[in-house]
Short mmCIF file of N, CA, C and O in Angstrom, two decimals:
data_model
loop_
_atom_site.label_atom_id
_atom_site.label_comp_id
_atom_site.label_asym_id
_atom_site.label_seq_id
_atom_site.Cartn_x
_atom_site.Cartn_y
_atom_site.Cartn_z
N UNK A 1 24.38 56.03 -28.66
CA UNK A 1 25.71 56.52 -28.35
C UNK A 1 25.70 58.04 -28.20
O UNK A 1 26.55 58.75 -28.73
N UNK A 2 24.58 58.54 -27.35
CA UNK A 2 24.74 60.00 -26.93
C UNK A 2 24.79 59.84 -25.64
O UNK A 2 24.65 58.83 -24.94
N UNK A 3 25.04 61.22 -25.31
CA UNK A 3 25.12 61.42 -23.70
C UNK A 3 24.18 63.23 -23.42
O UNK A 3 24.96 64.17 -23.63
N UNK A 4 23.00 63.60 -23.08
CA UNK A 4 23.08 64.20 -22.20
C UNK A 4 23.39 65.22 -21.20
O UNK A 4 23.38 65.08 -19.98
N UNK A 5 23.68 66.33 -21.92
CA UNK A 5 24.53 67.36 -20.91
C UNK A 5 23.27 68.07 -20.35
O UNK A 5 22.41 68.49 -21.13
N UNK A 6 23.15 68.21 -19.16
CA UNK A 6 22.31 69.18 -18.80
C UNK A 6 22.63 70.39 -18.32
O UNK A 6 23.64 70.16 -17.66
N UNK A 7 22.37 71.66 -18.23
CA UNK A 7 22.83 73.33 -18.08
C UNK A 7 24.04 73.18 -18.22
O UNK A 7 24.70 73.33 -17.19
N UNK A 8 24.66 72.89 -19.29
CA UNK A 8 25.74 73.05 -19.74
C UNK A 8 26.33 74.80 -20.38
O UNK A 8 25.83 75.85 -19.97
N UNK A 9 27.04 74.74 -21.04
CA UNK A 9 27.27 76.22 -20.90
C UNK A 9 26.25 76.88 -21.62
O UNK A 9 25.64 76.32 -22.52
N UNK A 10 25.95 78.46 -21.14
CA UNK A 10 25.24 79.00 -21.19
C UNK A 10 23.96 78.39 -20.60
O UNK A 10 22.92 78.69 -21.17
N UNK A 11 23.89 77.46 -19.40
CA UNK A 11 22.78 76.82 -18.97
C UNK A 11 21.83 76.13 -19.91
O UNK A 11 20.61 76.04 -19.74
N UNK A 12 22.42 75.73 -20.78
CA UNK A 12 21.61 74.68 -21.90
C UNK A 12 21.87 73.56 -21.95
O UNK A 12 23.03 73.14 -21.97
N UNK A 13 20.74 72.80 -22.00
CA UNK A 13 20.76 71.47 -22.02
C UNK A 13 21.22 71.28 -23.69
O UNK A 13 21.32 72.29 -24.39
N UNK A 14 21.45 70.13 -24.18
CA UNK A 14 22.23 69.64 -25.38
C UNK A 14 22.30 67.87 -25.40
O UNK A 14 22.15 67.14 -24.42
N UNK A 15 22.58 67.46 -26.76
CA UNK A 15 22.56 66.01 -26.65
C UNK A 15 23.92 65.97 -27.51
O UNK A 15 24.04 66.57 -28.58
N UNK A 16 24.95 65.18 -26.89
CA UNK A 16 25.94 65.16 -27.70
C UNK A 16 26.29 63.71 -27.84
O UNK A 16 25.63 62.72 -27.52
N UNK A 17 27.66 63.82 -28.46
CA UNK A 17 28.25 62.41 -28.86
C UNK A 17 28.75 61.69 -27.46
O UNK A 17 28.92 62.32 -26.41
N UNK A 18 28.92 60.49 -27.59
CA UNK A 18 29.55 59.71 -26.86
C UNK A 18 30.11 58.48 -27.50
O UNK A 18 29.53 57.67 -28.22
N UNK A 19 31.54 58.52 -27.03
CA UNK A 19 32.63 57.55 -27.47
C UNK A 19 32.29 56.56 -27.07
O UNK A 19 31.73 56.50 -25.98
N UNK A 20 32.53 55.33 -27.91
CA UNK A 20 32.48 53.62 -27.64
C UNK A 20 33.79 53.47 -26.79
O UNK A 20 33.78 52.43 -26.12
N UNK A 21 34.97 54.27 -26.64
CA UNK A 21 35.50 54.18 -25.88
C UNK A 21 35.64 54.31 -24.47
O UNK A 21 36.03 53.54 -23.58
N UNK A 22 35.10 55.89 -24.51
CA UNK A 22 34.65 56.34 -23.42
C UNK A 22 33.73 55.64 -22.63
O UNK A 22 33.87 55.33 -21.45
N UNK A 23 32.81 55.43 -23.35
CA UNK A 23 31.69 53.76 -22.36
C UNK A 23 32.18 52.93 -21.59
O UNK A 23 31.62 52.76 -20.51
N UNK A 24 33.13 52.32 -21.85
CA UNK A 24 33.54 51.48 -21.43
C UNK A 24 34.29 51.84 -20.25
O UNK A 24 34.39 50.96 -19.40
N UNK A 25 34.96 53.19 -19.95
CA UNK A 25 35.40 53.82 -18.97
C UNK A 25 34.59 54.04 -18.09
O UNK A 25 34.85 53.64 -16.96
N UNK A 26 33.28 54.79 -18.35
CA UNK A 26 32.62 55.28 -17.58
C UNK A 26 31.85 54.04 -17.22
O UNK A 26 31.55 53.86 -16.04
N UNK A 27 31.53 53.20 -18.11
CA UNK A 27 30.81 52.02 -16.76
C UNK A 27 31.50 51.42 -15.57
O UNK A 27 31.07 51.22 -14.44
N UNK A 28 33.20 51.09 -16.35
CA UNK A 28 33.84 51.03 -15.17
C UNK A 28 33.86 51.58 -13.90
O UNK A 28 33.79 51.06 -12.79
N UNK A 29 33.98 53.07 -14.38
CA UNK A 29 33.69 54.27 -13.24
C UNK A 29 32.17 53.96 -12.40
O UNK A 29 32.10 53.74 -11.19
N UNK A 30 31.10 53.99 -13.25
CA UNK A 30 30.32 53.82 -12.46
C UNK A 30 29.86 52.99 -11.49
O UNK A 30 29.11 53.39 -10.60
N UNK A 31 30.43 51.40 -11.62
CA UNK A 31 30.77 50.32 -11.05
C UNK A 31 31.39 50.47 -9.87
O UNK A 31 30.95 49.95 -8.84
N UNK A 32 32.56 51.23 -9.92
CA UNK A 32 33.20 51.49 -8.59
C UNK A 32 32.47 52.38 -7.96
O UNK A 32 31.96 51.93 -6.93
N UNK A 33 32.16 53.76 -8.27
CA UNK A 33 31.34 54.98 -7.25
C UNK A 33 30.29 54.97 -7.36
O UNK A 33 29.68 55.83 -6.71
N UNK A 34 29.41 53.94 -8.30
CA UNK A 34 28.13 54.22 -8.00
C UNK A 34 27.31 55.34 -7.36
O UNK A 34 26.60 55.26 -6.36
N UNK A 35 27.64 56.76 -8.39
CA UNK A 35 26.88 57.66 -7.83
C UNK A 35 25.34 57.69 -7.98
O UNK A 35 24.57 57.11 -8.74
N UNK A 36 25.19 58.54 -7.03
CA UNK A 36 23.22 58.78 -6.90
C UNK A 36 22.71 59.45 -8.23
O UNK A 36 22.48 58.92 -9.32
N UNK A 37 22.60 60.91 -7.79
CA UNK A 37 21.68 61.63 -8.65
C UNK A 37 22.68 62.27 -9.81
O UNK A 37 22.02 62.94 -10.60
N UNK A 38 23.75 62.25 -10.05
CA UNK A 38 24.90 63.30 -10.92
C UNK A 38 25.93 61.68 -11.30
O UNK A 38 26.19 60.82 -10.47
N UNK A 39 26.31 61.67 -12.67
CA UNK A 39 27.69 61.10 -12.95
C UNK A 39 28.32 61.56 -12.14
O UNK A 39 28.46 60.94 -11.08
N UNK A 40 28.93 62.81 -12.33
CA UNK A 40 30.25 62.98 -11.77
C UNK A 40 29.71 64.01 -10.30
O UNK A 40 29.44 65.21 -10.33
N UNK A 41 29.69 63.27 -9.34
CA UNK A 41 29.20 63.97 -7.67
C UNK A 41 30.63 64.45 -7.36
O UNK A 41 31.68 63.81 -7.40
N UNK A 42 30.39 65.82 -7.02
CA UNK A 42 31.28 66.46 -5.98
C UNK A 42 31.23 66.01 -4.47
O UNK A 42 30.42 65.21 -4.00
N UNK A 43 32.04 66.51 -3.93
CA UNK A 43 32.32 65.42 -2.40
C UNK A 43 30.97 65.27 -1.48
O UNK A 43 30.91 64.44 -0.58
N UNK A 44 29.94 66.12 -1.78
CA UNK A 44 28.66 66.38 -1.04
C UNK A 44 27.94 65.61 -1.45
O UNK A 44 26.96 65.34 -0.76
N UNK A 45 28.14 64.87 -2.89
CA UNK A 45 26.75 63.94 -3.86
C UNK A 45 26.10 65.58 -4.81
O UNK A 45 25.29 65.47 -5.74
N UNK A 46 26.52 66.65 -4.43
CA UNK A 46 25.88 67.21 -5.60
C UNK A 46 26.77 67.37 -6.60
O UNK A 46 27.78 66.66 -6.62
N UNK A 47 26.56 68.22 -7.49
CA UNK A 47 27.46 68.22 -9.13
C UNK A 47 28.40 69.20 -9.01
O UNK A 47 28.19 70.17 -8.29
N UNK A 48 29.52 69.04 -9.71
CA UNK A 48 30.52 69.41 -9.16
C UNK A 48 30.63 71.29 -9.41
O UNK A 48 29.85 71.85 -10.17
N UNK A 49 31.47 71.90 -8.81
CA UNK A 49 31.31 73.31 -9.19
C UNK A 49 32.16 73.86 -10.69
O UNK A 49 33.07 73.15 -11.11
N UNK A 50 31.92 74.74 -11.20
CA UNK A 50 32.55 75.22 -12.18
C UNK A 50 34.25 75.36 -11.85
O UNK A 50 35.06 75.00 -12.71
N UNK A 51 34.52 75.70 -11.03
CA UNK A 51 35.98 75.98 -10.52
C UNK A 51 36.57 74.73 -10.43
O UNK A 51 37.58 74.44 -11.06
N UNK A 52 35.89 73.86 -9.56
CA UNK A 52 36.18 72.16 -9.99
C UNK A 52 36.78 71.60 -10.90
O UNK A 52 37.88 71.06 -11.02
N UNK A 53 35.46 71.89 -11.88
CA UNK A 53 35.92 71.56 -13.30
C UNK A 53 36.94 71.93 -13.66
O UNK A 53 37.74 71.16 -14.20
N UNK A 54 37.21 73.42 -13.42
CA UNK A 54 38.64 73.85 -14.47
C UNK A 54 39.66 72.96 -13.64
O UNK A 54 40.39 72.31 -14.38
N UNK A 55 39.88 72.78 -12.33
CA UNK A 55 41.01 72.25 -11.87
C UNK A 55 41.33 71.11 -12.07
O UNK A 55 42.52 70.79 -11.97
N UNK A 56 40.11 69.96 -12.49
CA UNK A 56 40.38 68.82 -13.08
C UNK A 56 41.01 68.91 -13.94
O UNK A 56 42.15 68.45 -13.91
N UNK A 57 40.37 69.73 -15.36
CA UNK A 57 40.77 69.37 -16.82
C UNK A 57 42.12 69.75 -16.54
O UNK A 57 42.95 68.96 -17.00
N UNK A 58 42.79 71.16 -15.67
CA UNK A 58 43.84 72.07 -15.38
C UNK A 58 44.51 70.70 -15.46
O UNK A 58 45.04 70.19 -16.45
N UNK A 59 44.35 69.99 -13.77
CA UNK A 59 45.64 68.63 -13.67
C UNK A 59 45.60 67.56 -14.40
O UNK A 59 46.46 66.69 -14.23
N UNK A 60 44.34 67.37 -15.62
CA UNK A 60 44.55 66.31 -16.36
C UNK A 60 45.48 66.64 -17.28
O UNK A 60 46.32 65.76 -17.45
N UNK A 61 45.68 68.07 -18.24
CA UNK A 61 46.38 68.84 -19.26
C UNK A 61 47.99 68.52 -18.63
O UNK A 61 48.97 68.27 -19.32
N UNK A 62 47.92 68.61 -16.96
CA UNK A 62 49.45 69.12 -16.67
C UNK A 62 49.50 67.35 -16.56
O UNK A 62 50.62 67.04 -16.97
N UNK A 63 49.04 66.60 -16.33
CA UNK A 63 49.57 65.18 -16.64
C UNK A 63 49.80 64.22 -17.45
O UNK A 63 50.23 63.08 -17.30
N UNK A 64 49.31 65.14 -18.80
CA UNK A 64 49.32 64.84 -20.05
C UNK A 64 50.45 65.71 -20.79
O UNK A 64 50.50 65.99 -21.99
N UNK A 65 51.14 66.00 -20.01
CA UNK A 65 52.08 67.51 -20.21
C UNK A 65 52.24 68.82 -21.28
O UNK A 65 53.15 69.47 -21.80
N UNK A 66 50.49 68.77 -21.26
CA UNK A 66 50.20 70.05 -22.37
C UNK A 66 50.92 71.75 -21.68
O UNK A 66 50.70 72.09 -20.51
N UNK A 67 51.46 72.32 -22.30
CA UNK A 67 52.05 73.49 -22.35
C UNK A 67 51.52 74.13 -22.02
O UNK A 67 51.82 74.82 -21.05
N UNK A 68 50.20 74.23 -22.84
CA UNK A 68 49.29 75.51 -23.36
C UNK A 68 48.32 75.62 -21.95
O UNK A 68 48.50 74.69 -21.17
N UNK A 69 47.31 76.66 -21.55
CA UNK A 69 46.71 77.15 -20.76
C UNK A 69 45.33 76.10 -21.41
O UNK A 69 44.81 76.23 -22.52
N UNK A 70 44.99 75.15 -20.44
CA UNK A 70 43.38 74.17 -21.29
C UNK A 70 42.56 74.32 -20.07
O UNK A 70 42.94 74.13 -18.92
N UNK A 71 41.33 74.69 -20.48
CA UNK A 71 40.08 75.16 -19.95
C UNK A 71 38.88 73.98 -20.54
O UNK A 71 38.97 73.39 -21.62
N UNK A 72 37.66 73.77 -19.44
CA UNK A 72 36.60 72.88 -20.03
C UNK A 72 36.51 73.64 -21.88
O UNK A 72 36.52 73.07 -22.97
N UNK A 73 36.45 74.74 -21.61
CA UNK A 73 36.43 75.78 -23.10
C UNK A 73 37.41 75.17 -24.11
O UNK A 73 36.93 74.82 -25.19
N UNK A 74 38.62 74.99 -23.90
CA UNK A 74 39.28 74.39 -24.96
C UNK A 74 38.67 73.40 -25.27
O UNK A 74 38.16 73.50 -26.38
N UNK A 75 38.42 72.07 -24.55
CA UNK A 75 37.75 70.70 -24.67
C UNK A 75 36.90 71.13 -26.08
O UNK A 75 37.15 70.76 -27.23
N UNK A 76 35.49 72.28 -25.46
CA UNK A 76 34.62 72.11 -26.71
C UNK A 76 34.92 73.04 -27.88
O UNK A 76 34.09 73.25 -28.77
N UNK A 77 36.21 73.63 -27.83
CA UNK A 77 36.32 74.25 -29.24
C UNK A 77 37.37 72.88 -30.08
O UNK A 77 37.33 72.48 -31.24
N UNK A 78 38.05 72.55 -29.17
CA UNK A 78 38.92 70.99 -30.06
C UNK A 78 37.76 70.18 -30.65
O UNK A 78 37.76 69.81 -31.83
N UNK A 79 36.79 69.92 -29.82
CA UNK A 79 35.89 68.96 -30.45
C UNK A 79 35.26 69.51 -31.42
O UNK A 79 34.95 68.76 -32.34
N UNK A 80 34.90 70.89 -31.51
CA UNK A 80 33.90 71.40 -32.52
C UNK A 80 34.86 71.22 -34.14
O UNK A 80 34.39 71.03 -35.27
N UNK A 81 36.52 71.38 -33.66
CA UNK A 81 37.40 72.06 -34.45
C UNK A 81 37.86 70.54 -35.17
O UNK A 81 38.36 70.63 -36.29
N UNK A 82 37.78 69.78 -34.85
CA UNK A 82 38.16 68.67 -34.79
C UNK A 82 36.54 67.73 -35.50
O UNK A 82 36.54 66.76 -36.26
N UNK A 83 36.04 68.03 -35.25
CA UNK A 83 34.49 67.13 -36.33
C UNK A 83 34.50 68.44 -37.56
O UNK A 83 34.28 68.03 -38.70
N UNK A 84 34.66 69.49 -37.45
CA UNK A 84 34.93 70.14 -38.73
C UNK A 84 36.11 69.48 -39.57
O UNK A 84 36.12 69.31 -40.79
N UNK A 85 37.09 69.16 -38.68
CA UNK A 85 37.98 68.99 -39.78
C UNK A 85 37.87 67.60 -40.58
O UNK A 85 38.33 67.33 -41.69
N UNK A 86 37.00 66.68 -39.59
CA UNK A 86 36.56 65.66 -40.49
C UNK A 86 35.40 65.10 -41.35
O UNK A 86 35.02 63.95 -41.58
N UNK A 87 34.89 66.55 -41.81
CA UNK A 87 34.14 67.02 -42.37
C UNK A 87 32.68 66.89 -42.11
O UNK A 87 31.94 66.58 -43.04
N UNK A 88 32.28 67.08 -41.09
CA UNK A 88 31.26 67.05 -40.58
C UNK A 88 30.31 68.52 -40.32
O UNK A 88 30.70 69.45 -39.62
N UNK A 89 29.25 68.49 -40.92
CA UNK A 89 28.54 69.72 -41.39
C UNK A 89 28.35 70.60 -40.51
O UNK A 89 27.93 70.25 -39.41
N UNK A 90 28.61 71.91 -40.80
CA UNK A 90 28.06 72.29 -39.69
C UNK A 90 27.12 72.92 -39.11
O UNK A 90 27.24 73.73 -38.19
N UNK A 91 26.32 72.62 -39.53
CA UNK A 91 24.97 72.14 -39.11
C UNK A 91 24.87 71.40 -38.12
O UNK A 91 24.50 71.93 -37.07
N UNK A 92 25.14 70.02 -38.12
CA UNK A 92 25.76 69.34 -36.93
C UNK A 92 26.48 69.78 -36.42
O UNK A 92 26.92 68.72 -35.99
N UNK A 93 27.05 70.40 -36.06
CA UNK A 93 28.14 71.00 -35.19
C UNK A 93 27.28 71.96 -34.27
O UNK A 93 27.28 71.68 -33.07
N UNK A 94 26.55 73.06 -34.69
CA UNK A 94 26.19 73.88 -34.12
C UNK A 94 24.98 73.35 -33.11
O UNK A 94 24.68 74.02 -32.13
N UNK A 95 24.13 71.80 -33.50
CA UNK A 95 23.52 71.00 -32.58
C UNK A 95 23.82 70.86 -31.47
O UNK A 95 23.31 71.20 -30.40
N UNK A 96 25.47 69.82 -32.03
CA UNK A 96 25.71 69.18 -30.55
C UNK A 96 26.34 70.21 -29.34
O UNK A 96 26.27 69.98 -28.13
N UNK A 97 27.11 71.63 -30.12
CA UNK A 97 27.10 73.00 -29.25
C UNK A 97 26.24 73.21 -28.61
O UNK A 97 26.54 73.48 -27.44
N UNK A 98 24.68 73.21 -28.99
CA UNK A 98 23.60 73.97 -28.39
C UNK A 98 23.55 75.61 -28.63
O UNK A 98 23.06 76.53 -27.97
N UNK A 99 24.23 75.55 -29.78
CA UNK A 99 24.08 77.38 -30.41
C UNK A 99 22.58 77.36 -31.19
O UNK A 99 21.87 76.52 -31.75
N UNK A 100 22.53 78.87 -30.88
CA UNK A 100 21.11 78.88 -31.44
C UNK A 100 21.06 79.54 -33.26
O UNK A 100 20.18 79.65 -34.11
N UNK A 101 23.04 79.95 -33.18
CA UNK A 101 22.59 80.77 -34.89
C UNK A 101 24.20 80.22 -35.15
O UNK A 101 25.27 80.21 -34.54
N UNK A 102 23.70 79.82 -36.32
CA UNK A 102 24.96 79.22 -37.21
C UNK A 102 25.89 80.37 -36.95
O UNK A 102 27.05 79.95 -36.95
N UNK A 103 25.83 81.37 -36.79
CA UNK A 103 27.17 83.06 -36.98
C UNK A 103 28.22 82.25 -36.00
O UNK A 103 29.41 82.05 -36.22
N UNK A 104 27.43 81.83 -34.83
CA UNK A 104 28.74 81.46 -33.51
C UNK A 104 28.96 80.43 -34.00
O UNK A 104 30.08 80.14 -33.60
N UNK A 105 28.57 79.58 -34.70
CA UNK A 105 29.48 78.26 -34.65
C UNK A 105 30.59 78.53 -36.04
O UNK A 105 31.65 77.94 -36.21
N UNK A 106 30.00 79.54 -36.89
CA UNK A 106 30.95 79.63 -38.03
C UNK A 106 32.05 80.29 -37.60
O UNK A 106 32.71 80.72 -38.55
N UNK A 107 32.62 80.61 -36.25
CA UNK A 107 33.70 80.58 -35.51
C UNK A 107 34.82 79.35 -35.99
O UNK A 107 36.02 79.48 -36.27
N UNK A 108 34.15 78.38 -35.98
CA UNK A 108 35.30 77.53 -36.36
C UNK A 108 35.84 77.40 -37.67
O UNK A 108 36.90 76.83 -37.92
N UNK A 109 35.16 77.89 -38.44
CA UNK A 109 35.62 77.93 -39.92
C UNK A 109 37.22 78.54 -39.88
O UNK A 109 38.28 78.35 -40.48
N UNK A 110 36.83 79.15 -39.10
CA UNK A 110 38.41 80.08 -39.20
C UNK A 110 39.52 79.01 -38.05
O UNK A 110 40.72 78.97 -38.32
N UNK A 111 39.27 78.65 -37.49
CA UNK A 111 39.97 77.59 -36.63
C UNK A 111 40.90 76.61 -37.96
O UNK A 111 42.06 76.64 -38.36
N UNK A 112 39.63 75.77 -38.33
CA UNK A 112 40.41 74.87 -38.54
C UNK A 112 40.46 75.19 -40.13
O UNK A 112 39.52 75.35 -40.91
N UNK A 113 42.10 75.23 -40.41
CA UNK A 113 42.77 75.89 -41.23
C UNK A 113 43.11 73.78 -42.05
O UNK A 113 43.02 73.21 -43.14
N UNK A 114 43.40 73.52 -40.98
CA UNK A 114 44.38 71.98 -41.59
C UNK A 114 43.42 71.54 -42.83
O UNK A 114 43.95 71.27 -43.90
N UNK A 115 41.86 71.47 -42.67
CA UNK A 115 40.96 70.53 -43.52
C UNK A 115 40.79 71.19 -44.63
O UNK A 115 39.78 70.85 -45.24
N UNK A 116 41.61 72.25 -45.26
CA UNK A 116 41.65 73.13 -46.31
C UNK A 116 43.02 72.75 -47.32
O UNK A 116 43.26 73.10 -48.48
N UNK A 117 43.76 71.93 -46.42
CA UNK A 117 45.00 71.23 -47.88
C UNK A 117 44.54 70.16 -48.76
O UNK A 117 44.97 69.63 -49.78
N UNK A 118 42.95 69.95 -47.64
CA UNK A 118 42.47 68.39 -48.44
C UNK A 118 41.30 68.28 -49.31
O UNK A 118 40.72 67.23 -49.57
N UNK A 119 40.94 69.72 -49.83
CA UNK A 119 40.02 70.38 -50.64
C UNK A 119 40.55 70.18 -51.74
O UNK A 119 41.27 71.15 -51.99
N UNK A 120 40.57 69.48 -52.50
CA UNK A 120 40.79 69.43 -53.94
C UNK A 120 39.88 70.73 -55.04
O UNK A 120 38.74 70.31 -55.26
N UNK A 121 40.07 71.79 -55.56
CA UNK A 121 39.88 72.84 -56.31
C UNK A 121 39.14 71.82 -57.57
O UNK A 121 39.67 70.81 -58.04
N UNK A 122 37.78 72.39 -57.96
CA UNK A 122 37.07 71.30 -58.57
C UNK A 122 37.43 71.86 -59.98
O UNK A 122 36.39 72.06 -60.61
N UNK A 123 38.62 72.19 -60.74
CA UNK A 123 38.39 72.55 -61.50
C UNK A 123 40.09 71.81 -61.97
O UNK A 123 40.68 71.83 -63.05
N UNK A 124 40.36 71.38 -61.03
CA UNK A 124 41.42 69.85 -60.95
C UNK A 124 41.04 68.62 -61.02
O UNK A 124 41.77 67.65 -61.18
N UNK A 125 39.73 68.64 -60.88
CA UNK A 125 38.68 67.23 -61.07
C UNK A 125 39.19 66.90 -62.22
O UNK A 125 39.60 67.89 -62.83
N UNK A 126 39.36 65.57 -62.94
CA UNK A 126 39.23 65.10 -64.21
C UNK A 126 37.90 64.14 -64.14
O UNK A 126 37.50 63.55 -65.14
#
């Protein structure tokens, strides 16, 4: 249940998660377009451009009727911000990023604020 990113940002390859949900989408998908060499082919069969991208996620956000300004960039700070908050090390975290020094991924420490009401103070332990 991974997927694969290749020159992903900062041109690094990475192995990340993949949803049991998401599977099931994307085989669908692939069933119908049966692409060649790329999942997701831009209109030529090659991979799609960076500008692309933002305009997808852009009209998926505005059809989901998010407010806020969402970039492929938001995607991977929610996800990073979001397996922190369900307590997932981060250590792992900074993997499936493809960071090379824990400093950038301890970026999210400060993000996610929510997984800090559910810290029980060990000195409340009985």
């Amino acid at each position: 249940m991974t997927i694969r990113v290749s020159q992903g940002k900062g041109k690094k390859d990475r192995v990340s998660l993949l949803s049991k949900r998401l599977l099931e989408d994307l085989r669908k998908y692939y069933r119908a377009w049966k692409p060649k060499d790329y999942l997701f082919e831009g209109p030529d069969g090659g991979p799609y451009s960076g500008t692309s991208v933002v305009k997808i996620v852009q009209r998926a956000a505005k059809r989901a009727k998010i407010g806020q300004r969402v970039t492929p960039h938001t995607l991977r700070h929610s996800f990073a911000t979001h397996l922190l908050e369900a307590g997932t090390d981060l250590r792992y975290i900074q993997a499936l990023l493809g960071h090379s020094s824990t400093r950038t991924t301890e970026v999210y420490t400060h993000i996610a604020v929510n997984g800090l009401s559910k810290i029980q103070n060990p000195l409340d332990l009985e």
